[in-house]
Amino acid sequence: MKIKQLFRHSETYVLFIVILFSAFVTAINPAFLTLENLFDLLRSSSGTAILAIGIFLVLISGGVDVSCTTIAIVGQYISVNVLIATGFDNIWFAFAISMLLGVTLGAINAVFVSLFKLPTLIVTLGTSSLYHGAMLEFVGTKAVNVGGLPQSIKDFGAFNVLNVSRPDGSTFGLSVFFVILVVIILVTWFILKFTMIGRGIFAIGGNLEAAKRAGFNTRRIQFFVYMYAGLLAGIMGVMHLSLIRYSNPNYLVGTELSVIAAVVLGGARISGGSGTITGTMIGVILITILEKNLIMIGLSSYWQQFFVGLVLLIGVSITYLQAKFQDSGRRIIVKEEE
Amino acid sequence: MAEVFLEARNISKTFVGVKALDNVDLTIGKGEIHCLIGENGSGKSTLIKIIGGVYKADSGIIRIEGTELRGMQAIESIRAGIQIIYQDLSLFPNLTVAENISVNQMLESNQQKVNWKQVRETARKALAEIGEDIPLDERVESLSVAKKQIIAISRALTQNAKLIIMDEATSAITSEEVSHLFSIILKLKQRGIATLFVSHKLSEVFQIAENITVLRDGKLLGVYPSSELDEEKLAYIMTGRMLKFEPYRYDEQMKDPVPLLEVKNLAKAGQYRNINFQLQKGEILGIIGLIGSGRTEVVESIFGIDGADSGSIMVSGKEVHIRNPRDGMRHGIAFLPEDRLTQGLFDVQSIGNNIVITILKSFLKKSRMLDVRKKKQAESEWVEKLSIKTPTPANPANSLSGGNQQRVVLAKWLATDPKIFILDGPTIGIDIGSKHTIHEIIRDLARQGMGIIMISDEAQEILDNCNRILVMSGGRIIREIKDSTTISRDELLDVIAKRVETGADA
Amino acid sequence: MKLNISKLTQYKFKEPKNKYLFIIMLLSIIIMTILLPTSFLRGSNIQSMASQFPEFGFLALAMMLAMITGGIDLSVVAAANFTGVVAAVILNSANTAGMPAGTAIFLSIIAVLGIAVLCGLFNGMMIAFVGVPPILATLGTQGLFLGLATVITKGYSIGGFPDAFMTIGNGVVLGIPIPFILFVIGAVLVALLLNRTKQGFNMYMLGTNPTVSRYSGVDNSKVIIKTYIVTALLAGVASIIMISRANSMRPGYGSAYLLQAILVVVLGGADPDGGFGNIPGLLMAIITLQVTQSGLNIMAFSPFFRKFMWGFALLLVMAINFIAQQYGDYKRVKRMKEQVAATAS
């Protein structure tokens, strides 16, 4: 019974795919299942995972957010430029600026979603164009390369919380990024599970009208959701910068769809109200190993996008085919034992 | 009468020039089971929304246990112990039973954090109070409507309800579930909780109510102890006229040796089985049964919405295979669905487009392009034929009243020139006047030789308009009444409620 | 003045929103003409505008069809990329193999249209038979199509087409750019599809309420599949114009068009919830956008500013729509109540 229930969730399938794929990759290339590669995967995918959590929250509330990646790059690019311009070379300062920007831009999204009640996909498409265009026009278009990058950001990217030495004496480690991700997962989980605002996010995603009647402040909840997603995007922006040590104002934009794909694969319902953080993380893992490890099995990285699309289609097909069959079986009226 | 709990005096409410309520009184005693009854548009829902503080009355006062509700705000009513359970139940399908029950209490106490132990405890207690046992961790979306209702009632109990208002609570549950609901209401009564039961169905009212308040056109017609009334009297009070009119008589001469429609051993797993009946030209065959009896499912299969698993359907003696609505239409079957707003009508599209959708093919020229002139002509023709009140067929369908909207749906199907017309609840949500004209239209069609199947909740409507009646229950036809004039309303109601031995299928 | 416009629009505009669009379009043209008296209305500028927008106009036509049925097609640009890459490969190899240009062009166009039909069929079946919401289905196929395009080209751009092929995107007939002519034909065909065929009629109805259309005997699956096939075909035509204008094809080309397409479709009066959308509205929205873009271009505003403007315009239009609708609803309810009151007394 329990196992049967487990198979109703698409994240179970996705987890299986992850395990199978990992086993497959390991069989072909044993370098996959090494601590070093795992640490590296964690380091490079933490940012995506954080974005995914923000998008996950938006999906739960019944919306879609395609502006997260834009918010991340805006936060990143503006904060690095401020750091350079002021000469105040401090990682906390960078985070503060980026997070503040993220929250503000998220709040603008919320204004259109909550006050004007516009479709969230179209709002966030519009705002992402607005934010990105404004930044390129009014802030600048020149990339900041590693030479011009503030030292604190480079240091942060290289900071490991745990070091392991290789046989030859050199070391590799577990990046601080992973710690940030874990903290965000825990905080988000706590909010969703143990606060009224968190339950409110589920409630408005399940039945907005009922949420209003029950006395949830739906406006406040929507503002919280989009501002929180913006905040996470802001954090991700700075992390991304210290990961690749290069700030190109055109990066990240355009990758939002694969993050959404990860969240949906993780079992979050596009119509809102349902999904888990665990599922979301499994979805991110799948997308990440697809994107990063095709080379390991001898497929060129050009296949990446194709496989992400394919896996997404298979994942959602399973979910919706199941829903279709369950639905037709539900209208039981006659009791056969009569 | 026992101690008074709620007293509303001289309540009036006007919406932009229309008096929705005119000097209405309502008194409910502690623990009383009271019924508020009236036609659609009589002001029932306005009154309960005023009591619930959703609307503010223009004049009048409401006293709860002697103290006046001054602000007339939702929160004030809730604090005073009034809980409204709307027809849609306002539940969260994606959340668990436990959370749905306790969510209002958590919001009420203004807490910021969720204590899951407390959530479960609250839910368990509320369910126990009415002697129910529903798994607390089940998601609400997987439950039946009746169970959902119980959850909504339990939720009301967590708010220290002293009066629970149920808006059209029985419209989507089966007869067994209705009696279960009534037993819960009696349990509430024992705990001193009053129930205001809002309905437009007469039959249930007498089973449960102690007192009945009747509204019509926003005015109070009277308050009656239910023991002093019977259904007929109440119907008269509600509608202001005797509804009896000549029942439809079937002209036996129209009968063909081969029936227009014959259904043999039709069955669909989990929905209905062993369905056998015939329909002759010119007949109006009534199918009556409670929700969940399988009546809608059977006719939907005949039309092709959801095909049957086994059995055969013969049209004019020829066996036909119907797998989708297009098959049904090809064999001359038309189907007016139960829910006009979600199944019958494109509310925001033009009246004309609503009508011609079924006959679009006939406007195609050789080039496969639509002949727009011909289409427009047909639109105006049908608007005129059924005297739909609109300046132009180009207006959206939602600009019409309920009765006129139903005529649009009728027109859409009549345009296909059907031999067999199935009408599922043709007068739901339509005021008395329009109801009558729609009945007239249906009778005329039958007289011209169309075979008609009519489904209704209302026994009287079936008796008045059908010459033959099938009664369904539990997915089977439990009785056929060959001549509707041989049975009285009460007898028919007894058959429906399975209070008499049917003998047909036992 | 006010009276004049309302009288004029009473007869001309079936869709009420088009009245405002018409004014917005006129205003944008007038403003640009005043700001740029010498350069804006010059023949060469008009010609360049007319050759610029069709590739994206076709994508907008495609997007509108999906939206009318209550869906969305996020895969249009990817489908254009995919078909474009295939065409580019054929043209390029035909060119190097010395195949006659006519044959090569014919082959490539057939390939584009054939693959487009397959792409649309796939989208349509995912939505109609599997039951995946259009936004997810086309999100997935976007990755699929773009991925295939990338795999074929290995990320490089493919160029070197027969000269004759270039005339499709750059040629001029009687001073009118060929892409523009193609677009006019496309728009007329789509308008005919929407207003004069059973498929078009059913698309509006399905978009309004799929249950009602099913209960009315409409074959919903067929309507959806046909819609997405036409959508992909339009994307295919866009890709032919794209590659011949640029004389090369690279996956990812035109990715910004996705947002622009959604923008003009919504601006043109289509409802993201389905059931509404019309060619005159869409054309006016496209013209408004092209005029504004071209004007800003002449005034040396950067493309980034235009991106900013587009986002801004989209949000502004939607917000105004919302407010206007609320006001309209309020007025309608009021009018209906008054009618009820009048009949009651």
Short mmCIF file of N, CA and C in Angstrom, two decimals, chain A residues 5 9 60 190 192-197 199 202-217 220 269 272-275 328 330-336 338, chain B residues 86 88-95 99 103-104 106-107 111-116 139 141-142 155 176 268-273 292-294 296-297 300 306 474-476 498:
data_model
loop_
_atom_site.label_atom_id
_atom_site.label_comp_id
_atom_site.label_asym_id
_atom_site.label_seq_id
_atom_site.Cartn_x
_atom_site.Cartn_y
_atom_site.Cartn_z
N GLN A 5 1.41 3.94 -3.01
CA GLN A 5 1.23 5.39 -2.88
C GLN A 5 2.45 6.14 -3.38
N HIS A 9 3.51 9.40 -7.01
CA HIS A 9 4.24 10.66 -7.15
C HIS A 9 5.27 10.54 -8.24
N ILE A 60 3.73 26.41 -6.18
CA ILE A 60 2.81 25.98 -5.12
C ILE A 60 1.67 26.99 -4.98
N PHE A 190 10.85 24.90 6.80
CA PHE A 190 10.21 25.33 8.04
C PHE A 190 9.06 26.29 7.74
N LEU A 192 7.26 26.56 5.04
CA LEU A 192 6.14 25.87 4.39
C LEU A 192 5.39 24.98 5.35
N LYS A 193 6.11 24.36 6.24
CA LYS A 193 5.49 23.35 7.09
C LYS A 193 4.94 23.94 8.39
N PHE A 194 5.63 24.89 8.95
CA PHE A 194 5.30 25.29 10.32
C PHE A 194 4.84 26.72 10.49
N THR A 195 4.65 27.46 9.41
CA THR A 195 4.13 28.81 9.62
C THR A 195 2.80 28.96 8.88
N MET A 196 1.99 29.85 9.37
CA MET A 196 0.70 30.07 8.75
C MET A 196 0.87 30.61 7.33
N ILE A 197 1.90 31.44 7.13
CA ILE A 197 2.09 31.99 5.80
C ILE A 197 2.45 30.85 4.82
N ARG A 199 1.50 27.66 5.11
CA ARG A 199 0.28 26.92 4.82
C ARG A 199 -0.61 27.74 3.88
N PHE A 202 0.18 27.09 0.27
CA PHE A 202 -0.52 25.90 -0.22
C PHE A 202 -2.01 26.19 -0.40
N ALA A 203 -2.57 26.93 0.56
CA ALA A 203 -4.00 27.19 0.52
C ALA A 203 -4.39 27.99 -0.72
N ILE A 204 -3.65 29.05 -1.04
CA ILE A 204 -4.05 29.84 -2.21
C ILE A 204 -3.79 29.07 -3.50
N GLY A 205 -2.82 28.18 -3.47
CA GLY A 205 -2.60 27.35 -4.66
C GLY A 205 -3.69 26.31 -4.84
N GLY A 206 -4.30 25.90 -3.72
CA GLY A 206 -5.34 24.89 -3.80
C GLY A 206 -6.69 25.47 -4.14
N ASN A 207 -7.02 26.58 -3.50
CA ASN A 207 -8.33 27.20 -3.71
C ASN A 207 -8.26 28.64 -3.22
N LEU A 208 -8.01 29.53 -4.15
CA LEU A 208 -7.78 30.94 -3.81
C LEU A 208 -9.02 31.54 -3.14
N GLU A 209 -10.18 31.23 -3.69
CA GLU A 209 -11.42 31.80 -3.17
C GLU A 209 -11.66 31.34 -1.73
N ALA A 210 -11.45 30.04 -1.51
CA ALA A 210 -11.65 29.50 -0.17
C ALA A 210 -10.64 30.12 0.80
N ALA A 211 -9.43 30.37 0.31
CA ALA A 211 -8.42 30.96 1.18
C ALA A 211 -8.85 32.35 1.64
N LYS A 212 -9.43 33.10 0.71
CA LYS A 212 -9.93 34.42 1.07
C LYS A 212 -11.03 34.31 2.12
N ARG A 213 -11.96 33.38 1.87
CA ARG A 213 -13.09 33.23 2.80
C ARG A 213 -12.64 32.79 4.18
N ALA A 214 -11.62 31.91 4.20
CA ALA A 214 -11.16 31.42 5.49
C ALA A 214 -10.47 32.51 6.29
N GLY A 215 -10.04 33.55 5.62
CA GLY A 215 -9.42 34.67 6.32
C GLY A 215 -7.92 34.79 6.11
N PHE A 216 -7.37 34.04 5.14
CA PHE A 216 -5.96 34.25 4.79
C PHE A 216 -5.82 35.62 4.13
N ASN A 217 -4.74 36.28 4.43
CA ASN A 217 -4.45 37.53 3.73
C ASN A 217 -3.74 37.16 2.43
N ARG A 220 -0.99 39.43 0.99
CA ARG A 220 0.27 39.37 1.71
C ARG A 220 1.03 38.10 1.33
N ARG A 269 2.92 20.55 -9.02
CA ARG A 269 1.85 20.66 -10.00
C ARG A 269 1.85 22.04 -10.61
N GLY A 272 -0.72 24.36 -9.32
CA GLY A 272 -0.58 24.90 -7.98
C GLY A 272 -1.02 23.97 -6.87
N GLY A 273 -0.56 24.29 -5.65
CA GLY A 273 -1.06 23.63 -4.46
C GLY A 273 -0.36 22.35 -4.04
N SER A 274 0.50 21.83 -4.91
CA SER A 274 1.05 20.52 -4.57
C SER A 274 2.50 20.38 -5.01
N GLY A 275 3.31 19.77 -4.15
CA GLY A 275 4.71 19.55 -4.46
C GLY A 275 5.53 19.51 -3.17
N SER A 328 -11.02 8.71 -14.57
CA SER A 328 -12.11 7.94 -15.15
C SER A 328 -12.57 6.84 -14.20
N ARG A 330 -12.97 7.29 -10.99
CA ARG A 330 -13.44 7.85 -9.74
C ARG A 330 -14.97 7.86 -9.59
N ARG A 331 -15.66 7.89 -10.73
CA ARG A 331 -17.11 8.11 -10.64
C ARG A 331 -17.87 6.83 -10.33
N ILE A 332 -17.54 6.22 -9.23
CA ILE A 332 -18.20 4.97 -8.90
C ILE A 332 -19.51 5.24 -8.18
N ILE A 333 -20.56 4.70 -8.74
CA ILE A 333 -21.87 4.92 -8.14
C ILE A 333 -22.46 3.59 -7.67
N VAL A 334 -22.41 2.62 -8.54
CA VAL A 334 -23.03 1.34 -8.22
C VAL A 334 -22.13 0.57 -7.28
N LYS A 335 -22.72 0.03 -6.26
CA LYS A 335 -21.94 -0.88 -5.43
C LYS A 335 -22.18 -2.28 -5.99
N GLU A 336 -21.13 -2.92 -6.44
CA GLU A 336 -21.30 -4.17 -7.16
C GLU A 336 -21.82 -5.29 -6.26
N GLU A 338 -24.14 -5.28 -4.27
CA GLU A 338 -25.58 -5.15 -4.04
C GLU A 338 -26.37 -6.38 -4.42
N TYR B 86 -21.03 27.27 2.44
CA TYR B 86 -21.52 27.56 1.10
C TYR B 86 -21.61 26.28 0.30
N ASP B 88 -20.25 25.49 -2.43
CA ASP B 88 -18.96 24.96 -2.93
C ASP B 88 -18.06 24.45 -1.79
N LEU B 89 -18.51 24.60 -0.57
CA LEU B 89 -17.84 24.10 0.64
C LEU B 89 -16.54 24.81 1.00
N SER B 90 -15.92 25.53 0.05
CA SER B 90 -14.69 26.30 0.34
C SER B 90 -13.62 25.48 1.04
N LEU B 91 -13.35 24.30 0.52
CA LEU B 91 -12.27 23.50 1.10
C LEU B 91 -11.01 23.61 0.24
N PHE B 92 -9.90 23.14 0.83
CA PHE B 92 -8.65 23.12 0.08
C PHE B 92 -8.38 21.69 -0.36
N PRO B 93 -8.57 21.39 -1.65
CA PRO B 93 -8.46 20.01 -2.12
C PRO B 93 -7.07 19.42 -1.89
N ASN B 94 -6.05 20.28 -1.88
CA ASN B 94 -4.68 19.78 -1.82
C ASN B 94 -4.19 19.58 -0.39
N LEU B 95 -4.99 19.97 0.58
CA LEU B 95 -4.56 19.83 1.96
C LEU B 95 -5.27 18.66 2.63
N GLU B 99 -5.98 19.45 8.35
CA GLU B 99 -5.67 20.86 8.16
C GLU B 99 -6.91 21.64 7.71
N VAL B 103 -8.01 24.82 9.97
CA VAL B 103 -7.39 26.03 9.43
C VAL B 103 -8.07 27.31 9.91
N ASN B 104 -9.39 27.30 9.97
CA ASN B 104 -10.07 28.52 10.39
C ASN B 104 -9.76 28.89 11.83
N MET B 106 -7.05 28.20 13.41
CA MET B 106 -5.69 28.72 13.47
C MET B 106 -5.65 30.18 13.03
N LEU B 107 -6.40 30.48 11.97
CA LEU B 107 -6.40 31.86 11.49
C LEU B 107 -7.08 32.76 12.49
N GLN B 111 -2.46 32.90 15.11
CA GLN B 111 -1.14 32.38 15.39
C GLN B 111 -0.29 32.41 14.12
N GLN B 112 1.01 32.52 14.31
CA GLN B 112 1.90 32.59 13.16
C GLN B 112 2.49 31.23 12.84
N LYS B 113 2.57 30.39 13.88
CA LYS B 113 3.21 29.08 13.67
C LYS B 113 2.16 27.98 13.69
N VAL B 114 2.53 26.89 13.07
CA VAL B 114 1.60 25.77 12.99
C VAL B 114 2.06 24.67 13.93
N ASN B 115 1.18 24.30 14.83
CA ASN B 115 1.48 23.20 15.73
C ASN B 115 0.71 21.98 15.24
N TRP B 116 1.42 21.05 14.62
CA TRP B 116 0.72 19.95 13.94
C TRP B 116 -0.02 19.03 14.89
N ARG B 139 -5.96 13.37 1.75
CA ARG B 139 -6.16 14.66 1.08
C ARG B 139 -7.63 14.82 0.73
N GLU B 141 -9.14 16.16 -1.70
CA GLU B 141 -9.55 15.97 -3.10
C GLU B 141 -9.97 14.54 -3.41
N SER B 142 -9.51 13.59 -2.58
CA SER B 142 -9.85 12.20 -2.88
C SER B 142 -11.13 11.76 -2.19
N ARG B 155 -15.35 21.76 10.50
CA ARG B 155 -14.61 23.02 10.54
C ARG B 155 -15.44 24.09 11.23
N GLU B 176 -28.86 8.39 0.43
CA GLU B 176 -28.34 7.85 1.69
C GLU B 176 -27.51 8.89 2.40
N LYS B 268 -22.34 -0.06 -17.82
CA LYS B 268 -21.03 0.58 -17.73
C LYS B 268 -20.51 0.34 -16.32
N ALA B 269 -19.30 -0.20 -16.26
CA ALA B 269 -18.75 -0.59 -14.96
C ALA B 269 -18.75 0.57 -13.99
N GLY B 270 -19.27 0.31 -12.81
CA GLY B 270 -19.24 1.32 -11.77
C GLY B 270 -20.26 2.42 -11.93
N GLN B 271 -21.09 2.38 -12.99
CA GLN B 271 -22.03 3.47 -13.18
C GLN B 271 -23.48 2.99 -13.29
N TYR B 272 -23.74 2.07 -14.19
CA TYR B 272 -25.11 1.56 -14.33
C TYR B 272 -25.04 0.18 -14.98
N ARG B 273 -26.14 -0.57 -14.88
CA ARG B 273 -26.16 -1.86 -15.57
C ARG B 273 -27.59 -2.28 -15.83
N GLY B 292 -26.62 10.45 -8.42
CA GLY B 292 -25.90 9.21 -8.17
C GLY B 292 -26.70 7.98 -8.50
N SER B 293 -27.92 8.17 -9.00
CA SER B 293 -28.73 7.01 -9.35
C SER B 293 -28.31 6.45 -10.71
N GLY B 294 -27.53 7.23 -11.44
CA GLY B 294 -27.06 6.77 -12.74
C GLY B 294 -27.84 7.35 -13.90
N THR B 296 -28.07 10.43 -15.20
CA THR B 296 -27.30 11.26 -16.12
C THR B 296 -26.31 10.42 -16.91
N GLU B 297 -25.68 9.45 -16.22
CA GLU B 297 -24.67 8.62 -16.87
C GLU B 297 -25.27 7.82 -18.03
N GLU B 300 -25.96 10.15 -20.94
CA GLU B 300 -24.69 10.62 -21.52
C GLU B 300 -24.08 9.54 -22.40
N ASP B 306 -19.77 9.59 -22.90
CA ASP B 306 -18.93 8.58 -22.30
C ASP B 306 -19.58 7.24 -22.64
N GLY B 474 -29.37 3.44 -7.78
CA GLY B 474 -28.20 2.57 -7.73
C GLY B 474 -27.75 2.04 -9.08
N GLY B 475 -27.95 2.83 -10.12
CA GLY B 475 -27.47 2.43 -11.43
C GLY B 475 -28.40 1.48 -12.17
N ARG B 476 -29.61 1.29 -11.64
CA ARG B 476 -30.55 0.41 -12.33
C ARG B 476 -31.91 1.09 -12.45
N LYS B 498 -37.18 4.59 -2.52
CA LYS B 498 -37.18 3.15 -2.30
C LYS B 498 -37.94 2.78 -1.02
#
